[in-house]
């Protein structure tokens, strides 16, 4: 079965640069979530989209923005990168956003900021 | 969002059944309970989800008592490859991941 696709899988940037992470949800899934997982930490919710509209916002820094496009893929844009942004970034998708709508996670993008 | 509490770590041996209990005292009426497994540097992998009573799939069972204030993930006959962190999550949308349970399966 098709899974969530994330690209790139690895990304190395310098401080103060920008980065764009992409997420392609499972076909027919209309909801996308972004999570950040720092080294040795648990995943932290950043932001979610349902039917191309922002659905909920978590601990996403103001330097980050995201959107969901008409084909339901999503992009997380990160500017003025800091060393502390080095982390694994996971995208998850679900069909619907109700309590029983299971989130399926992608393999993640490992961002390293030097 | 309902907060969850799980044991930080557990050890088991190959072939044993492992039960991990999660407490979620302030679970809301429309909240589901979902368990994920995560290996290092990989995305959380869905294991099982339930609302009440018992749910079973090909990899695990989930037991939820009538008051829904806790749940127990049961992994039958674990193997070394089941060594991972297991997260209990409550809610529908934007999961709040707690520390999870680090399960170590020993030979």
PDB file of C-alpha atoms in Angstrom:
ATOM      1  CA  UNK A   1       0.000   0.000   0.000  1.00  0.00           C
ATOM      2  CA  UNK A   2       1.118   3.532  -0.710  1.00  0.00           C
ATOM      3  CA  UNK A   3       2.614   5.390   2.203  1.00  0.00           C
ATOM      4  CA  UNK A   4       3.398   8.977   3.059  1.00  0.00           C
ATOM      5  CA  UNK A   5       6.316  10.289   1.030  1.00  0.00           C
ATOM      6  CA  UNK A   6       8.665  12.934   2.312  1.00  0.00           C
ATOM      7  CA  UNK A   7      11.430  14.701   0.477  1.00  0.00           C
ATOM      8  CA  UNK A   8      14.224  15.236   0.792  1.00  0.00           C
ATOM      9  CA  UNK A   9      15.157  12.501   3.254  1.00  0.00           C
ATOM     10  CA  UNK A  10      18.247  14.355   4.377  1.00  0.00           C
ATOM     11  CA  UNK A  11      19.061  18.045   4.227  1.00  0.00           C
ATOM     12  CA  UNK A  12      22.077  19.988   5.406  1.00  0.00           C
ATOM     13  CA  UNK A  13      21.871  23.759   5.723  1.00  0.00           C
ATOM     14  CA  UNK A  14      23.882  26.568   7.215  1.00  0.00           C
ATOM     15  CA  UNK A  15      22.620  28.892   9.923  1.00  0.00           C
ATOM     16  CA  UNK A  16      20.332  31.640   8.639  1.00  0.00           C
ATOM     17  CA  UNK A  17      19.557  29.732   5.441  1.00  0.00           C
ATOM     18  CA  UNK A  18      16.100  28.584   4.388  1.00  0.00           C
ATOM     19  CA  UNK A  19      14.773  25.083   3.855  1.00  0.00           C
ATOM     20  CA  UNK A  20      11.657  23.601   2.299  1.00  0.00           C
ATOM     21  CA  UNK A  21      10.406  20.174   3.251  1.00  0.00           C
ATOM     22  CA  UNK A  22       7.784  18.391   1.185  1.00  0.00           C
ATOM     23  CA  UNK A  23       5.149  15.868   2.127  1.00  0.00           C
ATOM     24  CA  UNK A  24       2.989  13.772  -0.177  1.00  0.00           C
ATOM     25  CA  UNK A  25       0.108  12.183   1.750  1.00  0.00           C
ATOM     26  CA  UNK A  26      -1.375   8.781   1.151  1.00  0.00           C
ATOM     27  CA  UNK A  27      -3.714   9.006  -1.880  1.00  0.00           C
ATOM     28  CA  UNK A  28      -7.192  10.284  -0.945  1.00  0.00           C
ATOM     29  CA  UNK A  29      -6.021  11.513   2.452  1.00  0.00           C
ATOM     30  CA  UNK A  30      -7.144  15.088   2.984  1.00  0.00           C
ATOM     31  CA  UNK A  31      -5.401  15.945   6.249  1.00  0.00           C
ATOM     32  CA  UNK A  32      -1.706  16.532   6.785  1.00  0.00           C
ATOM     33  CA  UNK A  33       0.194  17.011  10.039  1.00  0.00           C
ATOM     34  CA  UNK A  34       3.765  18.123  10.685  1.00  0.00           C
ATOM     35  CA  UNK A  35       5.833  17.042  13.686  1.00  0.00           C
ATOM     36  CA  UNK A  36       9.355  17.859  14.827  1.00  0.00           C
ATOM     37  CA  UNK A  37      11.487  15.400  16.770  1.00  0.00           C
ATOM     38  CA  UNK A  38      14.734  16.663  18.234  1.00  0.00           C
ATOM     39  CA  UNK A  39      17.575  14.326  19.218  1.00  0.00           C
ATOM     40  CA  UNK A  40      16.473  12.092  22.075  1.00  0.00           C
ATOM     41  CA  UNK A  41      13.097  13.808  22.282  1.00  0.00           C
ATOM     42  CA  UNK A  42       9.514  12.859  21.539  1.00  0.00           C
ATOM     43  CA  UNK A  43       7.703  14.142  18.454  1.00  0.00           C
ATOM     44  CA  UNK A  44       6.186  17.615  18.880  1.00  0.00           C
ATOM     45  CA  UNK A  45       3.184  18.710  16.847  1.00  0.00           C
ATOM     46  CA  UNK A  46       3.809  21.756  14.665  1.00  0.00           C
ATOM     47  CA  UNK A  47       0.815  22.368  12.414  1.00  0.00           C
ATOM     48  CA  UNK A  48      -1.947  20.589  10.521  1.00  0.00           C
ATOM     49  CA  UNK A  49      -4.067  21.169   7.437  1.00  0.00           C
ATOM     50  CA  UNK A  50      -7.467  19.849   6.431  1.00  0.00           C
ATOM     51  CA  UNK A  51      -8.747  20.297   2.902  1.00  0.00           C
ATOM     52  CA  UNK A  52      -6.008  22.844   2.180  1.00  0.00           C
ATOM     53  CA  UNK A  53      -6.893  25.042   5.143  1.00  0.00           C
ATOM     54  CA  UNK A  54      -4.863  25.329   8.335  1.00  0.00           C
ATOM     55  CA  UNK A  55      -6.588  23.189  10.895  1.00  0.00           C
ATOM     56  CA  UNK A  56      -4.565  23.558  14.052  1.00  0.00           C
ATOM     57  CA  UNK A  57      -1.328  25.079  15.204  1.00  0.00           C
ATOM     58  CA  UNK A  58       1.100  23.725  17.741  1.00  0.00           C
ATOM     59  CA  UNK A  59       4.598  24.763  18.708  1.00  0.00           C
ATOM     60  CA  UNK A  60       5.597  26.016  15.281  1.00  0.00           C
ATOM     61  CA  UNK A  61       8.093  28.913  15.385  1.00  0.00           C
ATOM     62  CA  UNK A  62       7.146  32.128  13.599  1.00  0.00           C
ATOM     63  CA  UNK A  63      10.125  31.521  11.287  1.00  0.00           C
ATOM     64  CA  UNK A  64       8.305  28.475   9.913  1.00  0.00           C
ATOM     65  CA  UNK A  65       5.304  28.440   7.636  1.00  0.00           C
ATOM     66  CA  UNK A  66       3.430  25.721   5.848  1.00  0.00           C
ATOM     67  CA  UNK A  67       0.670  25.189   3.375  1.00  0.00           C
ATOM     68  CA  UNK A  68      -1.302  22.438   1.716  1.00  0.00           C
ATOM     69  CA  UNK A  69      -1.760  22.581  -2.025  1.00  0.00           C
ATOM     70  CA  UNK A  70      -4.636  21.644  -4.310  1.00  0.00           C
ATOM     71  CA  UNK A  71      -3.191  18.151  -4.824  1.00  0.00           C
ATOM     72  CA  UNK A  72      -3.059  17.799  -0.998  1.00  0.00           C
ATOM     73  CA  UNK A  73       0.700  17.727  -0.777  1.00  0.00           C
ATOM     74  CA  UNK A  74       2.158  20.006   1.852  1.00  0.00           C
ATOM     75  CA  UNK A  75       5.327  22.018   2.238  1.00  0.00           C
ATOM     76  CA  UNK A  76       6.998  23.232   5.409  1.00  0.00           C
ATOM     77  CA  UNK A  77       9.076  26.348   4.836  1.00  0.00           C
ATOM     78  CA  UNK A  78      11.743  27.180   7.372  1.00  0.00           C
ATOM     79  CA  UNK A  79      13.644  30.450   7.339  1.00  0.00           C
ATOM     80  CA  UNK A  80      16.521  31.917   9.338  1.00  0.00           C
ATOM     81  CA  UNK A  81      17.549  28.444  10.361  1.00  0.00           C
ATOM     82  CA  UNK A  82      19.088  27.989  13.787  1.00  0.00           C
ATOM     83  CA  UNK A  83      21.242  25.200  15.173  1.00  0.00           C
ATOM     84  CA  UNK A  84      18.303  24.139  17.336  1.00  0.00           C
ATOM     85  CA  UNK A  85      16.214  23.421  14.263  1.00  0.00           C
ATOM     86  CA  UNK A  86      18.313  20.325  13.619  1.00  0.00           C
ATOM     87  CA  UNK A  87      15.814  17.513  13.993  1.00  0.00           C
ATOM     88  CA  UNK A  88      13.742  14.886  12.272  1.00  0.00           C
ATOM     89  CA  UNK A  89      10.637  16.330  10.686  1.00  0.00           C
ATOM     90  CA  UNK A  90       7.739  13.957  10.204  1.00  0.00           C
ATOM     91  CA  UNK A  91       4.671  14.402   8.127  1.00  0.00           C
ATOM     92  CA  UNK A  92       1.565  12.330   8.783  1.00  0.00           C
ATOM     93  CA  UNK A  93      -1.667  12.069   6.848  1.00  0.00           C
ATOM     94  CA  UNK A  94      -5.180  10.891   7.561  1.00  0.00           C
ATOM     95  CA  UNK A  95      -8.506  10.616   5.817  1.00  0.00           C
ATOM     96  CA  UNK A  96     -10.555  13.062   7.803  1.00  0.00           C
ATOM     97  CA  UNK A  97      -9.596  14.652  11.083  1.00  0.00           C
ATOM     98  CA  UNK A  98     -11.921  12.961  13.497  1.00  0.00           C
ATOM     99  CA  UNK A  99     -10.960  11.008  16.547  1.00  0.00           C
ATOM    100  CA  UNK A 100     -10.965   7.687  14.773  1.00  0.00           C
ATOM    101  CA  UNK A 101      -9.099   8.865  11.698  1.00  0.00           C
ATOM    102  CA  UNK A 102      -5.726   7.195  11.967  1.00  0.00           C
ATOM    103  CA  UNK A 103      -2.607   9.208  11.261  1.00  0.00           C
ATOM    104  CA  UNK A 104       0.024   7.468   9.167  1.00  0.00           C
ATOM    105  CA  UNK A 105       3.531   8.831   9.422  1.00  0.00           C
ATOM    106  CA  UNK A 106       6.139   9.258   6.744  1.00  0.00           C
ATOM    107  CA  UNK A 107       9.805   8.260   7.065  1.00  0.00           C
ATOM    108  CA  UNK A 108      10.843  11.779   7.986  1.00  0.00           C
ATOM    109  CA  UNK A 109      13.328  14.370   6.774  1.00  0.00           C
ATOM    110  CA  UNK A 110      16.505  14.732   8.787  1.00  0.00           C
ATOM    111  CA  UNK A 111      17.517  18.376   8.835  1.00  0.00           C
ATOM    112  CA  UNK A 112      21.004  19.268   9.992  1.00  0.00           C
ATOM    113  CA  UNK A 113      21.847  22.924  10.531  1.00  0.00           C
ATOM    114  CA  UNK A 114      25.554  23.720  10.689  1.00  0.00           C
TER     115      UNK A 114
ATOM    116  CA  UNK B   1      -5.894  17.266  25.162  1.00  0.00           C
ATOM    117  CA  UNK B   2      -5.800  14.253  27.412  1.00  0.00           C
ATOM    118  CA  UNK B   3      -2.457  13.612  29.067  1.00  0.00           C
ATOM    119  CA  UNK B   4      -1.101  10.088  29.121  1.00  0.00           C
ATOM    120  CA  UNK B   5       1.206   8.300  31.532  1.00  0.00           C
ATOM    121  CA  UNK B   6       3.136   5.174  30.627  1.00  0.00           C
ATOM    122  CA  UNK B   7       6.082   3.318  32.143  1.00  0.00           C
ATOM    123  CA  UNK B   8       9.338   4.807  30.918  1.00  0.00           C
ATOM    124  CA  UNK B   9      10.907   1.446  30.174  1.00  0.00           C
ATOM    125  CA  UNK B  10      10.230  -2.287  30.200  1.00  0.00           C
ATOM    126  CA  UNK B  11      12.360  -5.367  29.640  1.00  0.00           C
ATOM    127  CA  UNK B  12      11.132  -8.659  28.276  1.00  0.00           C
ATOM    128  CA  UNK B  13      12.471 -11.860  26.784  1.00  0.00           C
ATOM    129  CA  UNK B  14      11.844 -13.284  23.372  1.00  0.00           C
ATOM    130  CA  UNK B  15       8.655 -15.288  23.130  1.00  0.00           C
ATOM    131  CA  UNK B  16       6.975 -13.613  26.106  1.00  0.00           C
ATOM    132  CA  UNK B  17       3.773 -11.607  26.061  1.00  0.00           C
ATOM    133  CA  UNK B  18       4.263  -7.940  26.868  1.00  0.00           C
ATOM    134  CA  UNK B  19       1.571  -5.711  28.289  1.00  0.00           C
ATOM    135  CA  UNK B  20       2.065  -1.952  28.394  1.00  0.00           C
ATOM    136  CA  UNK B  21      -0.517   0.038  30.321  1.00  0.00           C
ATOM    137  CA  UNK B  22      -1.262   3.682  29.709  1.00  0.00           C
ATOM    138  CA  UNK B  23      -3.241   5.975  31.987  1.00  0.00           C
ATOM    139  CA  UNK B  24      -5.399   8.740  30.538  1.00  0.00           C
ATOM    140  CA  UNK B  25      -7.642   9.933  33.335  1.00  0.00           C
ATOM    141  CA  UNK B  26      -9.086  12.960  31.547  1.00  0.00           C
ATOM    142  CA  UNK B  27      -9.927  11.298  28.270  1.00  0.00           C
ATOM    143  CA  UNK B  28     -12.772  13.047  26.446  1.00  0.00           C
ATOM    144  CA  UNK B  29     -15.932  11.354  25.225  1.00  0.00           C
ATOM    145  CA  UNK B  30     -14.950  11.519  21.565  1.00  0.00           C
ATOM    146  CA  UNK B  31     -11.273  10.622  22.062  1.00  0.00           C
ATOM    147  CA  UNK B  32      -9.833   7.479  20.559  1.00  0.00           C
ATOM    148  CA  UNK B  33      -6.771   5.670  21.911  1.00  0.00           C
ATOM    149  CA  UNK B  34      -3.983   4.977  19.458  1.00  0.00           C
ATOM    150  CA  UNK B  35      -0.678   3.191  19.899  1.00  0.00           C
ATOM    151  CA  UNK B  36       2.407   3.712  17.794  1.00  0.00           C
ATOM    152  CA  UNK B  37       5.768   1.995  17.616  1.00  0.00           C
ATOM    153  CA  UNK B  38       8.894   3.938  16.788  1.00  0.00           C
ATOM    154  CA  UNK B  39      12.353   2.706  15.892  1.00  0.00           C
ATOM    155  CA  UNK B  40      15.319   5.102  16.014  1.00  0.00           C
ATOM    156  CA  UNK B  41      15.329   7.631  13.175  1.00  0.00           C
ATOM    157  CA  UNK B  42      12.086   6.273  11.727  1.00  0.00           C
ATOM    158  CA  UNK B  43       8.560   7.600  11.658  1.00  0.00           C
ATOM    159  CA  UNK B  44       6.075   6.320  14.227  1.00  0.00           C
ATOM    160  CA  UNK B  45       4.330   3.219  12.935  1.00  0.00           C
ATOM    161  CA  UNK B  46       0.641   2.683  13.662  1.00  0.00           C
ATOM    162  CA  UNK B  47      -0.042  -0.414  15.741  1.00  0.00           C
ATOM    163  CA  UNK B  48      -3.655  -0.335  16.855  1.00  0.00           C
ATOM    164  CA  UNK B  49      -6.513   1.996  17.710  1.00  0.00           C
ATOM    165  CA  UNK B  50      -9.613   1.593  19.823  1.00  0.00           C
ATOM    166  CA  UNK B  51     -12.453   3.401  21.520  1.00  0.00           C
ATOM    167  CA  UNK B  52     -13.731   0.900  24.057  1.00  0.00           C
ATOM    168  CA  UNK B  53     -13.600  -2.788  25.064  1.00  0.00           C
ATOM    169  CA  UNK B  54     -11.126  -4.874  23.105  1.00  0.00           C
ATOM    170  CA  UNK B  55      -9.580  -4.541  19.691  1.00  0.00           C
ATOM    171  CA  UNK B  56      -7.324  -7.121  18.080  1.00  0.00           C
ATOM    172  CA  UNK B  57      -5.364  -7.094  14.849  1.00  0.00           C
ATOM    173  CA  UNK B  58      -2.588  -9.208  13.411  1.00  0.00           C
ATOM    174  CA  UNK B  59       0.123  -7.678  15.580  1.00  0.00           C
ATOM    175  CA  UNK B  60      -1.455  -6.651  18.896  1.00  0.00           C
ATOM    176  CA  UNK B  61      -4.485  -6.398  21.129  1.00  0.00           C
ATOM    177  CA  UNK B  62      -5.793  -3.333  22.899  1.00  0.00           C
ATOM    178  CA  UNK B  63      -7.806  -3.628  26.071  1.00  0.00           C
ATOM    179  CA  UNK B  64      -9.871  -0.657  27.229  1.00  0.00           C
ATOM    180  CA  UNK B  65     -11.924  -0.858  30.452  1.00  0.00           C
ATOM    181  CA  UNK B  66     -15.414   0.562  30.658  1.00  0.00           C
ATOM    182  CA  UNK B  67     -14.303   3.860  32.247  1.00  0.00           C
ATOM    183  CA  UNK B  68     -11.704   4.354  29.460  1.00  0.00           C
ATOM    184  CA  UNK B  69      -9.267   5.937  31.898  1.00  0.00           C
ATOM    185  CA  UNK B  70      -6.562   3.500  30.932  1.00  0.00           C
ATOM    186  CA  UNK B  71      -5.663   1.111  28.158  1.00  0.00           C
ATOM    187  CA  UNK B  72      -3.323  -1.829  27.787  1.00  0.00           C
ATOM    188  CA  UNK B  73      -1.401  -2.747  24.672  1.00  0.00           C
ATOM    189  CA  UNK B  74      -0.662  -6.448  24.507  1.00  0.00           C
ATOM    190  CA  UNK B  75       2.095  -7.772  22.254  1.00  0.00           C
ATOM    191  CA  UNK B  76       2.027 -11.561  21.994  1.00  0.00           C
ATOM    192  CA  UNK B  77       5.306 -13.474  21.780  1.00  0.00           C
ATOM    193  CA  UNK B  78       7.685 -10.570  21.290  1.00  0.00           C
ATOM    194  CA  UNK B  79      10.877 -10.904  19.299  1.00  0.00           C
ATOM    195  CA  UNK B  80      14.123  -8.945  19.289  1.00  0.00           C
ATOM    196  CA  UNK B  81      12.753  -6.790  16.467  1.00  0.00           C
ATOM    197  CA  UNK B  82      10.017  -5.494  18.774  1.00  0.00           C
ATOM    198  CA  UNK B  83      12.624  -3.484  20.685  1.00  0.00           C
ATOM    199  CA  UNK B  84      11.371   0.064  20.193  1.00  0.00           C
ATOM    200  CA  UNK B  85       9.599   2.974  21.851  1.00  0.00           C
ATOM    201  CA  UNK B  86       5.841   2.572  22.188  1.00  0.00           C
ATOM    202  CA  UNK B  87       3.605   5.634  22.413  1.00  0.00           C
ATOM    203  CA  UNK B  88       0.071   5.749  23.743  1.00  0.00           C
ATOM    204  CA  UNK B  89      -1.837   8.693  22.281  1.00  0.00           C
ATOM    205  CA  UNK B  90      -5.277   9.978  23.068  1.00  0.00           C
ATOM    206  CA  UNK B  91      -7.317  12.373  21.005  1.00  0.00           C
ATOM    207  CA  UNK B  92      -8.204  12.833  17.422  1.00  0.00           C
ATOM    208  CA  UNK B  93      -6.087  15.351  15.739  1.00  0.00           C
ATOM    209  CA  UNK B  94      -2.877  16.814  16.948  1.00  0.00           C
ATOM    210  CA  UNK B  95      -1.213  14.242  19.052  1.00  0.00           C
ATOM    211  CA  UNK B  96       0.701  15.203  22.155  1.00  0.00           C
ATOM    212  CA  UNK B  97       3.462  12.657  22.396  1.00  0.00           C
ATOM    213  CA  UNK B  98       4.535  11.767  25.918  1.00  0.00           C
ATOM    214  CA  UNK B  99       7.788  10.067  26.867  1.00  0.00           C
ATOM    215  CA  UNK B 100       6.602   6.687  25.581  1.00  0.00           C
ATOM    216  CA  UNK B 101       7.707   3.272  26.828  1.00  0.00           C
ATOM    217  CA  UNK B 102      11.106   2.018  25.783  1.00  0.00           C
ATOM    218  CA  UNK B 103      10.713  -1.745  25.379  1.00  0.00           C
ATOM    219  CA  UNK B 104      13.860  -3.852  25.317  1.00  0.00           C
ATOM    220  CA  UNK B 105      13.469  -7.459  24.221  1.00  0.00           C
ATOM    221  CA  UNK B 106      16.319  -9.657  25.351  1.00  0.00           C
ATOM    222  CA  UNK B 107      17.353 -13.015  23.856  1.00  0.00           C
TER     223      UNK B 107
END
